[in-house]
GROMACS .gro file of C-alpha atoms in nm:
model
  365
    1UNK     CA    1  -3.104  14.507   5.425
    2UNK     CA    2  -3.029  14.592   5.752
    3UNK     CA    3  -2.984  15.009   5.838
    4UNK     CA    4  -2.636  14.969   5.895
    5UNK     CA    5  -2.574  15.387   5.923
    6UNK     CA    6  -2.767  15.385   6.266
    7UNK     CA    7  -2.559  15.253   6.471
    8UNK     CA    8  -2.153  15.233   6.545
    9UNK     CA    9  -2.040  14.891   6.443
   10UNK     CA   10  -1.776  14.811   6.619
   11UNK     CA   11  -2.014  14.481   6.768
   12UNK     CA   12  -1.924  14.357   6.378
   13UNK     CA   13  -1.563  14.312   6.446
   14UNK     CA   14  -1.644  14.040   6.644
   15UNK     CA   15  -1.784  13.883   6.382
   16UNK     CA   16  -1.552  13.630   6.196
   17UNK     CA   17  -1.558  13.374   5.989
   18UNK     CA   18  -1.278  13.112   6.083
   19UNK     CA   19  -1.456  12.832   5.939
   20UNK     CA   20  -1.364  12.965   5.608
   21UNK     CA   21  -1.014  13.058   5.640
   22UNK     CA   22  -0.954  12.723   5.811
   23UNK     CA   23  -1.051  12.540   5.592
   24UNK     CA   24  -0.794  12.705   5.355
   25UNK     CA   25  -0.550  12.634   5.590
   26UNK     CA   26  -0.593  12.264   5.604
   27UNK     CA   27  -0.591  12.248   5.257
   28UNK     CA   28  -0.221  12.475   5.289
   29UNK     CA   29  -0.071  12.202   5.548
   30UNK     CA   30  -0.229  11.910   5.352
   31UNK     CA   31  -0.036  11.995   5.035
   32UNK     CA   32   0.265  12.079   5.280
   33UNK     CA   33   0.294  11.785   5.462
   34UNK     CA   34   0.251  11.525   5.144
   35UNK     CA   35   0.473  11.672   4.969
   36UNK     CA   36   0.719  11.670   5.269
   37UNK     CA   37   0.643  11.343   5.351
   38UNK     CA   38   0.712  11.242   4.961
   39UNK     CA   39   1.004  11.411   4.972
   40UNK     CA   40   1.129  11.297   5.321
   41UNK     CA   41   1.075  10.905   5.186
   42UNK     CA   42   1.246  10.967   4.817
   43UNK     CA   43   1.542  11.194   4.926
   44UNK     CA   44   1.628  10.956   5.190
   45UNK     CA   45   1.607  10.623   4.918
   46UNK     CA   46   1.796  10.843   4.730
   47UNK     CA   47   2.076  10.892   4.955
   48UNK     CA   48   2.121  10.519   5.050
   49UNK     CA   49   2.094  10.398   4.716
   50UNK     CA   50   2.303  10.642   4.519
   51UNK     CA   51   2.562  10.823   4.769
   52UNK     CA   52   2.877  10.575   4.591
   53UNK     CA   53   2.709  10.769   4.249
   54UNK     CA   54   2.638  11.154   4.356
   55UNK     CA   55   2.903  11.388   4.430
   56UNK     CA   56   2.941  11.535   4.761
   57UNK     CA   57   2.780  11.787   4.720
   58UNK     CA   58   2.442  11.668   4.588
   59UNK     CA   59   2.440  11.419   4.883
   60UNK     CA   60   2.497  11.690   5.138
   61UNK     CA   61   2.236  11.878   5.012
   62UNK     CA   62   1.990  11.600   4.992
   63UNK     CA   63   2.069  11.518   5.346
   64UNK     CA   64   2.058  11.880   5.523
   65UNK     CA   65   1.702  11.865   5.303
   66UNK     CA   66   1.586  11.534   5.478
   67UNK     CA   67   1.724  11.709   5.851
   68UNK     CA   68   1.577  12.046   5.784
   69UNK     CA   69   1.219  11.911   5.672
   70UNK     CA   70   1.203  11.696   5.967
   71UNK     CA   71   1.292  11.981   6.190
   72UNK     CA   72   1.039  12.189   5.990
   73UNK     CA   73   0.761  11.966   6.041
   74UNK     CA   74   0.843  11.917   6.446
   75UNK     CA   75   0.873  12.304   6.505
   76UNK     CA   76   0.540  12.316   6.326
   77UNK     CA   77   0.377  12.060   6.579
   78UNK     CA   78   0.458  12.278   6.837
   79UNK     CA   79   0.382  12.628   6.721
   80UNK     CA   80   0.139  12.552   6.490
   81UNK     CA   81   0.340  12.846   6.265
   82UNK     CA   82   0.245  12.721   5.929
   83UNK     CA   83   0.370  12.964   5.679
   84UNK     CA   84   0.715  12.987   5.820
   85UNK     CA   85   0.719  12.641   5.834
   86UNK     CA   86   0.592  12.613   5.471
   87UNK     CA   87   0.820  12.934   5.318
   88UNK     CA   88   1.167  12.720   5.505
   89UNK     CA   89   1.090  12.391   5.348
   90UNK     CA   90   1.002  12.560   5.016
   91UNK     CA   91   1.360  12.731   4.985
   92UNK     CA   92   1.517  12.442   5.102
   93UNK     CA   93   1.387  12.257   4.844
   94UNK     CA   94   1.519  12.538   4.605
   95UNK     CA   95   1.856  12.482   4.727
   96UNK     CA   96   1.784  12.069   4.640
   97UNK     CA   97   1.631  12.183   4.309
   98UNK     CA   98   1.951  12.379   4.182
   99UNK     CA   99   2.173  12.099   4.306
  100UNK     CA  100   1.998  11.846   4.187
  101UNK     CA  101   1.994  12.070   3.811
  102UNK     CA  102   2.382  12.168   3.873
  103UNK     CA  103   2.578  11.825   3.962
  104UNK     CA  104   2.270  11.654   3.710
  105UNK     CA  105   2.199  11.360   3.968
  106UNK     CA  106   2.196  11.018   3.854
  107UNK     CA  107   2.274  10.965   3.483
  108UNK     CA  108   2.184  11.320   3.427
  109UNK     CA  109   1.811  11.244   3.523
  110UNK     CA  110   1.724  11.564   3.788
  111UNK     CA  111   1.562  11.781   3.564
  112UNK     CA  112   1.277  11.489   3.610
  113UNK     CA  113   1.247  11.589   3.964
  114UNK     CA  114   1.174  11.971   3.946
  115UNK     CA  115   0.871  11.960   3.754
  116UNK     CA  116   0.676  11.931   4.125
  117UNK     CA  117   0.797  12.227   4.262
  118UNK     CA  118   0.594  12.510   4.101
  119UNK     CA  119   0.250  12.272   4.202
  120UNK     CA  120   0.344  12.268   4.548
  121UNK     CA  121   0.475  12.546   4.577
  122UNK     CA  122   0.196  12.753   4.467
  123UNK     CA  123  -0.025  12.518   4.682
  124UNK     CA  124   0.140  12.553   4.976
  125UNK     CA  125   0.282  12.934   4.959
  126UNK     CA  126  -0.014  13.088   4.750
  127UNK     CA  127   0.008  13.275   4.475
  128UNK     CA  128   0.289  13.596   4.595
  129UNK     CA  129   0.558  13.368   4.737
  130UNK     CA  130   0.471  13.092   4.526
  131UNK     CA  131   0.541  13.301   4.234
  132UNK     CA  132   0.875  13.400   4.312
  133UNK     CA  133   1.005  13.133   4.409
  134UNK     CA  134   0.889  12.923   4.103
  135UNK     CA  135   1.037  13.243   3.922
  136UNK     CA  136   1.324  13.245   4.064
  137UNK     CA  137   1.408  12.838   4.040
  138UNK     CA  138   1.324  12.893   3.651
  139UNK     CA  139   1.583  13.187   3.663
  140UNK     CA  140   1.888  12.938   3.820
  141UNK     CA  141   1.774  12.664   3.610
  142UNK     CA  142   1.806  12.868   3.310
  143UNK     CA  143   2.180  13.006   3.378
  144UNK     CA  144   2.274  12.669   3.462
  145UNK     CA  145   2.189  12.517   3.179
  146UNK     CA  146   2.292  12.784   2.956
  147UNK     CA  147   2.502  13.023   3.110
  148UNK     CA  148   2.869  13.001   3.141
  149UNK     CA  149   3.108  12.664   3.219
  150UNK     CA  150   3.062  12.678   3.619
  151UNK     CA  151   3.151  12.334   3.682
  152UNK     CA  152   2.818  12.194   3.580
  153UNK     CA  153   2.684  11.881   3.424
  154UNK     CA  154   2.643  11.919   3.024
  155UNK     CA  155   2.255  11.836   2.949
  156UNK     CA  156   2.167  11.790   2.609
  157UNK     CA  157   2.047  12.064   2.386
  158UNK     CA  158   1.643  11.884   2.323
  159UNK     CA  159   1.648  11.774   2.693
  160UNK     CA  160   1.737  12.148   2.793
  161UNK     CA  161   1.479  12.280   2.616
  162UNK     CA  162   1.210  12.020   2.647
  163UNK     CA  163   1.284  12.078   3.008
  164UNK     CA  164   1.244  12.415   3.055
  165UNK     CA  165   0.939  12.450   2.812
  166UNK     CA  166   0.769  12.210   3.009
  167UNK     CA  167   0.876  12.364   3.356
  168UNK     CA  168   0.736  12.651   3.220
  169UNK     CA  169   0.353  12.515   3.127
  170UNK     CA  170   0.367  12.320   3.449
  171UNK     CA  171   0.439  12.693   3.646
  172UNK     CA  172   0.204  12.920   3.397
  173UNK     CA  173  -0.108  12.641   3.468
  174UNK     CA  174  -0.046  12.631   3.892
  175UNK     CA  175   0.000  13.039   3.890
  176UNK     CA  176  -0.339  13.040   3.680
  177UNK     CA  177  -0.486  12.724   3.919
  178UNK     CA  178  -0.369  12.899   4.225
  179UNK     CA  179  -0.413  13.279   4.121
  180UNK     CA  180  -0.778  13.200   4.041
  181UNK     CA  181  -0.860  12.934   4.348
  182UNK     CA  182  -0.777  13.235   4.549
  183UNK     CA  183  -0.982  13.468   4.412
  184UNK     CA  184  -1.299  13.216   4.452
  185UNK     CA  185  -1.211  13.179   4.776
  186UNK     CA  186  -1.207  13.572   4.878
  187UNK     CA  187  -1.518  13.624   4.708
  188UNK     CA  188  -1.663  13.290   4.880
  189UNK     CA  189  -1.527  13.490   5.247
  190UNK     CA  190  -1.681  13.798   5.174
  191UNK     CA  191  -2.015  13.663   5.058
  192UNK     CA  192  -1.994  13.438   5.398
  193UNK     CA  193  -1.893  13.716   5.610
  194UNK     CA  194  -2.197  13.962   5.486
  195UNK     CA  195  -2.402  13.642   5.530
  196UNK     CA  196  -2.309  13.588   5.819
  197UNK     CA  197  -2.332  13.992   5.934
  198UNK     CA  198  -2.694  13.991   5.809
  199UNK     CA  199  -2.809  13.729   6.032
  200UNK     CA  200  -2.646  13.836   6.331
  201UNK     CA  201  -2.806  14.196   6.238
  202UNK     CA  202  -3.167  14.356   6.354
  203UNK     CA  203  -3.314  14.461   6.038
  204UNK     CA  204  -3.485  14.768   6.184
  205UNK     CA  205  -3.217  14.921   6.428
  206UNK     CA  206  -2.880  14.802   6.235
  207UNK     CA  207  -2.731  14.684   6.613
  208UNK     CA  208  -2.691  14.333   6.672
  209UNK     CA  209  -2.993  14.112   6.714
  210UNK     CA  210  -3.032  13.769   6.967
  211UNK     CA  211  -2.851  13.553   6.751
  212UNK     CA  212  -2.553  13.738   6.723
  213UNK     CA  213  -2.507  13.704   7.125
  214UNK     CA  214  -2.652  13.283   7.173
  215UNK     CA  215  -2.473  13.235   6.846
  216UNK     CA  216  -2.119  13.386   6.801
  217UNK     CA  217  -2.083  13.642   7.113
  218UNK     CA  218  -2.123  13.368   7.375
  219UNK     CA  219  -1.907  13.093   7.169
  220UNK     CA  220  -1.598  13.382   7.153
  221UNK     CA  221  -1.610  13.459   7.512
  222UNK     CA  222  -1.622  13.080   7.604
  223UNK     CA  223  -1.319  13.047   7.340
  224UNK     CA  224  -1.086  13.359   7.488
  225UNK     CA  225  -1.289  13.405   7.836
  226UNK     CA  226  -0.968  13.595   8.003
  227UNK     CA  227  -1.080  13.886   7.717
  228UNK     CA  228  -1.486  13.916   7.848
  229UNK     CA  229  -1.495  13.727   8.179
  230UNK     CA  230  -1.628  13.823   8.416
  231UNK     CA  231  -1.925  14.037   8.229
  232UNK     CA  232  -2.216  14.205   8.320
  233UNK     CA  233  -2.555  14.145   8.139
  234UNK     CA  234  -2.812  14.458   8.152
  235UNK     CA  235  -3.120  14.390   7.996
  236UNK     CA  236  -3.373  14.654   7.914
  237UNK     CA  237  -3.711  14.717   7.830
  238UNK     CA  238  -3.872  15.022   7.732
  239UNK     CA  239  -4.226  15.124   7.988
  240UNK     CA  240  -4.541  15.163   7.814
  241UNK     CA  241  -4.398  15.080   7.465
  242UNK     CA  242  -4.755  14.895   7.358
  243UNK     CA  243  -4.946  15.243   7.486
  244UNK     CA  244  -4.666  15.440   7.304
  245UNK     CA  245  -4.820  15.279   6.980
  246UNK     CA  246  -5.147  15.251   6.994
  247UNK     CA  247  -5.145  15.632   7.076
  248UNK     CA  248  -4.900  15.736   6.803
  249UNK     CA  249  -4.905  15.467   6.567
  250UNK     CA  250  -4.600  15.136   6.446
  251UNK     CA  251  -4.383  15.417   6.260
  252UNK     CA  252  -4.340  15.643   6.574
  253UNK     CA  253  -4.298  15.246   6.767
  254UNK     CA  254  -4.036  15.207   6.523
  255UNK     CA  255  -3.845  15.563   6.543
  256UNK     CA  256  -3.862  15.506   6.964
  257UNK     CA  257  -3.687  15.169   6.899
  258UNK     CA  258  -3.402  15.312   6.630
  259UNK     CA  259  -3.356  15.605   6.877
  260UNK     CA  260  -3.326  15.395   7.175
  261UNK     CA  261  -3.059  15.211   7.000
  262UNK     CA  262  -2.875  15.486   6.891
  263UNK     CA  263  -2.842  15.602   7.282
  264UNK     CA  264  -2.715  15.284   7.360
  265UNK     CA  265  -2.479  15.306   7.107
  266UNK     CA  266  -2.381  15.633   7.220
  267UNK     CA  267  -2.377  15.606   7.647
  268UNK     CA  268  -2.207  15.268   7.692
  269UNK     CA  269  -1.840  15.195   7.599
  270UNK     CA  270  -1.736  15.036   7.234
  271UNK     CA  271  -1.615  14.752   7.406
  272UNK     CA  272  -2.025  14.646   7.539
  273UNK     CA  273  -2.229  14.468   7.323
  274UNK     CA  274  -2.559  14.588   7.244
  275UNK     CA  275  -2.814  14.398   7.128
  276UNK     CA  276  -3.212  14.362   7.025
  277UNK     CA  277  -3.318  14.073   7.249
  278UNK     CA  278  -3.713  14.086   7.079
  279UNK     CA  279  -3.968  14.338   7.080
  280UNK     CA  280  -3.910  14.684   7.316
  281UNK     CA  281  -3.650  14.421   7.513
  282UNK     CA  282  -3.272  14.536   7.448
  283UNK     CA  283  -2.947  14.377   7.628
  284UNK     CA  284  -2.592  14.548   7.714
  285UNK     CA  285  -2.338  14.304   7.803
  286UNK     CA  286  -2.022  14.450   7.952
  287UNK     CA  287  -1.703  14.260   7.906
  288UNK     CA  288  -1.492  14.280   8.244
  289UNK     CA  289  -1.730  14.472   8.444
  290UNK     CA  290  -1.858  14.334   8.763
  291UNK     CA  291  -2.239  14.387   8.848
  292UNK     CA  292  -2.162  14.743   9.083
  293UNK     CA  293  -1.974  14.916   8.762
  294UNK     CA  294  -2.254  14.790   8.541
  295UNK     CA  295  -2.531  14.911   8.778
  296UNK     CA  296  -2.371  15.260   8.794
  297UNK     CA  297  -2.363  15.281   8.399
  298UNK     CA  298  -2.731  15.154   8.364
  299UNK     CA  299  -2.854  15.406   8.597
  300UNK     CA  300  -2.681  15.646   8.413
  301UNK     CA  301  -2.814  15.532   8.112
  302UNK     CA  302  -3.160  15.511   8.242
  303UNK     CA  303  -3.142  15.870   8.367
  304UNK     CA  304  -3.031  15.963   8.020
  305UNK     CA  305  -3.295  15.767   7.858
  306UNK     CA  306  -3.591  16.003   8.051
  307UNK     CA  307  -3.424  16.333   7.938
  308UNK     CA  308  -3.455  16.269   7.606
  309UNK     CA  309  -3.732  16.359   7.400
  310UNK     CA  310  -3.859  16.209   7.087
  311UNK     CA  311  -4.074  16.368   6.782
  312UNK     CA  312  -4.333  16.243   6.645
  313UNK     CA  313  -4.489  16.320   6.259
  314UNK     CA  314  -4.660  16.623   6.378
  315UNK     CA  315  -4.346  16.750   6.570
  316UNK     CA  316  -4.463  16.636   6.957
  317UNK     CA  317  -4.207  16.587   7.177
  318UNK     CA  318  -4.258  16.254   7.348
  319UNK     CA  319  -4.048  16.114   7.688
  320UNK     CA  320  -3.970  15.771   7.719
  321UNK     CA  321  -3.833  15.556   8.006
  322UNK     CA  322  -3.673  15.200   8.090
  323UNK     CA  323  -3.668  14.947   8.330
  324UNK     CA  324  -3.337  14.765   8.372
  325UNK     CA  325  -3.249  14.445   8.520
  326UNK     CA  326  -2.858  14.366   8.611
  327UNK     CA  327  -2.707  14.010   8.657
  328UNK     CA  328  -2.315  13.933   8.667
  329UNK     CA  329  -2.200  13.616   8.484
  330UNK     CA  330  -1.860  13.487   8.590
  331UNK     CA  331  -1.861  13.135   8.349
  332UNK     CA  332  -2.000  13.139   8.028
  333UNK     CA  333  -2.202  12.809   8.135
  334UNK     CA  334  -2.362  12.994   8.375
  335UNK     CA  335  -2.511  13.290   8.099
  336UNK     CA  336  -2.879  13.114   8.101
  337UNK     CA  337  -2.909  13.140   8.438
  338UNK     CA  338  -2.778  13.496   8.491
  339UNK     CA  339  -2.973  13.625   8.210
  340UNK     CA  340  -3.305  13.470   8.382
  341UNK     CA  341  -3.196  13.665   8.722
  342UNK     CA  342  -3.142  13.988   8.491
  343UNK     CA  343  -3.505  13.922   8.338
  344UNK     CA  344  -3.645  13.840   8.696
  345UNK     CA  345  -3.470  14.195   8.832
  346UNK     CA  346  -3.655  14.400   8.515
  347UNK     CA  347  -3.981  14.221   8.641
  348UNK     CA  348  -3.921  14.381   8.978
  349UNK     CA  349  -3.818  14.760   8.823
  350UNK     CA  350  -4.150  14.717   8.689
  351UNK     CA  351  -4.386  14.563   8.957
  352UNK     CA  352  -4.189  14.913   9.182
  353UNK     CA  353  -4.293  15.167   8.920
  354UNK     CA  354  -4.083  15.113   8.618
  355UNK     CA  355  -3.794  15.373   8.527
  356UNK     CA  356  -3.566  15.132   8.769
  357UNK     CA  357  -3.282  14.997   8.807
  358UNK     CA  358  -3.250  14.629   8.995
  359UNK     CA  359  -2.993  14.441   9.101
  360UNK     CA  360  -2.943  14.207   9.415
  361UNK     CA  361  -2.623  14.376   9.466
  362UNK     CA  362  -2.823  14.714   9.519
  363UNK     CA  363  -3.160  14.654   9.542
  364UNK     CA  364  -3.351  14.949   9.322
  365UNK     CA  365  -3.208  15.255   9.194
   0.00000   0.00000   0.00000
């Protein structure tokens, strides 16, 4: 597992797994949108074939239900809002429910058309609002059917309670469908997001490795660029790193590499991303910095880098330097091609001595 206590992690909040919780959401606005559609279709066949047979007020409901769910669905098109959109058309079709129980419908026959709600409901509101509202329809169903003379239709005492026993097994089986499907699907996003995490994630250092940036880092700046763009690449490489350990051995190699990380972790901002490109080679990127900022903060950095002293087993103290190389990237397309000047510039701090800085901007610091 990757040594996740080395380094800050706040390059793993970048990390997200939308896949996942899309998914979810198509499944949300599928159930949404048949059962809207369904309902658009019926309530309207309804209306023409049965207005001379409701009362007035069961046909103005069922129309303001067929207006408001066409409304509902063309405000979604256009703000893509989908759990307003769902929670409206869900209460609306309340209010149709306890109509359609209180004036009884067509030859006493609307009981029939309740026993839907609680399944889409809890399909399209999940398993809080769902809940209540299936709760609460069960609740007005109930005093209408046995509460007090309200004006009311008279249902018979089997249909009653056939009615609301089986509106009740139909609600207990979606909260227990829906309560459950939920909890899978948490699980299923966590396991996905540590996945996900670990791959992105150098197993010595605990920073991010390549993959994170080719994979995820580049695809999020190319998806919200006005956030990153333009950004500064610094890539680094740490001098004499194969003399470092053949003279003190692969564990003090390792220790200089977790160190080095922790100093970039600790000298650039929490908003660059810092990253184990392969070997001694590191890169910074620096999200709306132009190549002069980023140049000042490597050099920094570098001169930070030679002040610090590392120990080996046998308590030596031990200096280490870098080489940097700095390249500005101003379209996301255009990464491959900075990152090859950046590498070409680190070529050059080391042909002129390494412990550089080089940028065509400044030359060599």
């Amino acid at each position: 597992m990757p040594k996740k206590s080395i380094t800050g992690q706040s390059w793993l909040s970048l990390i997200n797994i939308d896949k996942v919780y899309s998914s979810d959401k198509q499944r949300q606005a599928f159930s949404l949108f048949t059962m809207i559609a369904i309902a658009i279709i019926v309530i309207s066949m309804l209306v023409v074939f049965n207005y001379t047979v409701y009362s007035p007020i069961l046909t103005a409901s069922l129309i303001a239900v067929d207006i408001t769910l066409i409304s509902g669905t063309f405000y979604f098109i256009k703000t893509a809002k989908l759990e307003m959109v769902a929670l409206i058309s869900m209460c609306i079709v309340f209010i149709m429910c306890v109509a359609l129980t209180y004036t009884g419908g067509k030859e006493n026959t609307a009981l029939y058309w309740l026993m839907f709600y609680p399944v889409v409901c809890f399909a399209s509101l999940g398993v809080k609002h769902g809940c209540r509202l299936g709760l609460c329809l069960l609740l007005c169903c109930s005093i209408i059917l046995y509460g007090p003379d309200f004006g009311q239709v008279n249902y018979g005492s089997i249909e009653k309670s056939r009615f609301l026993a089986s509106f009740t097994l139909v609600f207990i089986f979606s909260f227990i469908g829906e309560y459950f499907r939920h909890k899978s699907h948490l699980a299923i996003a966590d396991i996905t997001l540590a996945q996900t995490q670990d791959a992105y994630t150098d197993q010595l250092t605990g920073g991010a490795n390549r993959r994170f940036i080719t994979a995820h880092f580049l695809k999020l700046a190319a998806k919200t660029p006005e956030n990153y763009l333009p950004f500064s690449i610094l890539l680094l490489d740490l001098d004499y790193f194969k003399r470092l350990n053949d003279t003190y051995g692969h564990d003090f190699g390792d220790t200089v590499l977790i160190e080095f990380t922790k100093l970039l972790d600790s000298q650039f901002p929490n908003s660059a991303v810092k990253a184990r490109y392969g070997g001694e080679e590191f890169v910074v990127i620096l999200p709306k910095e132009t190549a002069p900022v980023a140049i000042k903060l490597a050099d920094d950095f570098r001169q930070c880098v030679a002040k610090q002293a590392i120990l080996t087993s046998d308590n030596k103290r031990v200096f280490i330097t870098c080489s940097i190389g700095v390249a500005q990237v101003d379209d996301v397309d255009h990464y491959s091609r900075a990152l090859k000047q950046a590498d070409e510039y680190l070529y050059l701090a080391k042909e002129q001595g390494r412990n550089k800085v080089v940028s065509n901007h400044t030359g060599t610091l």
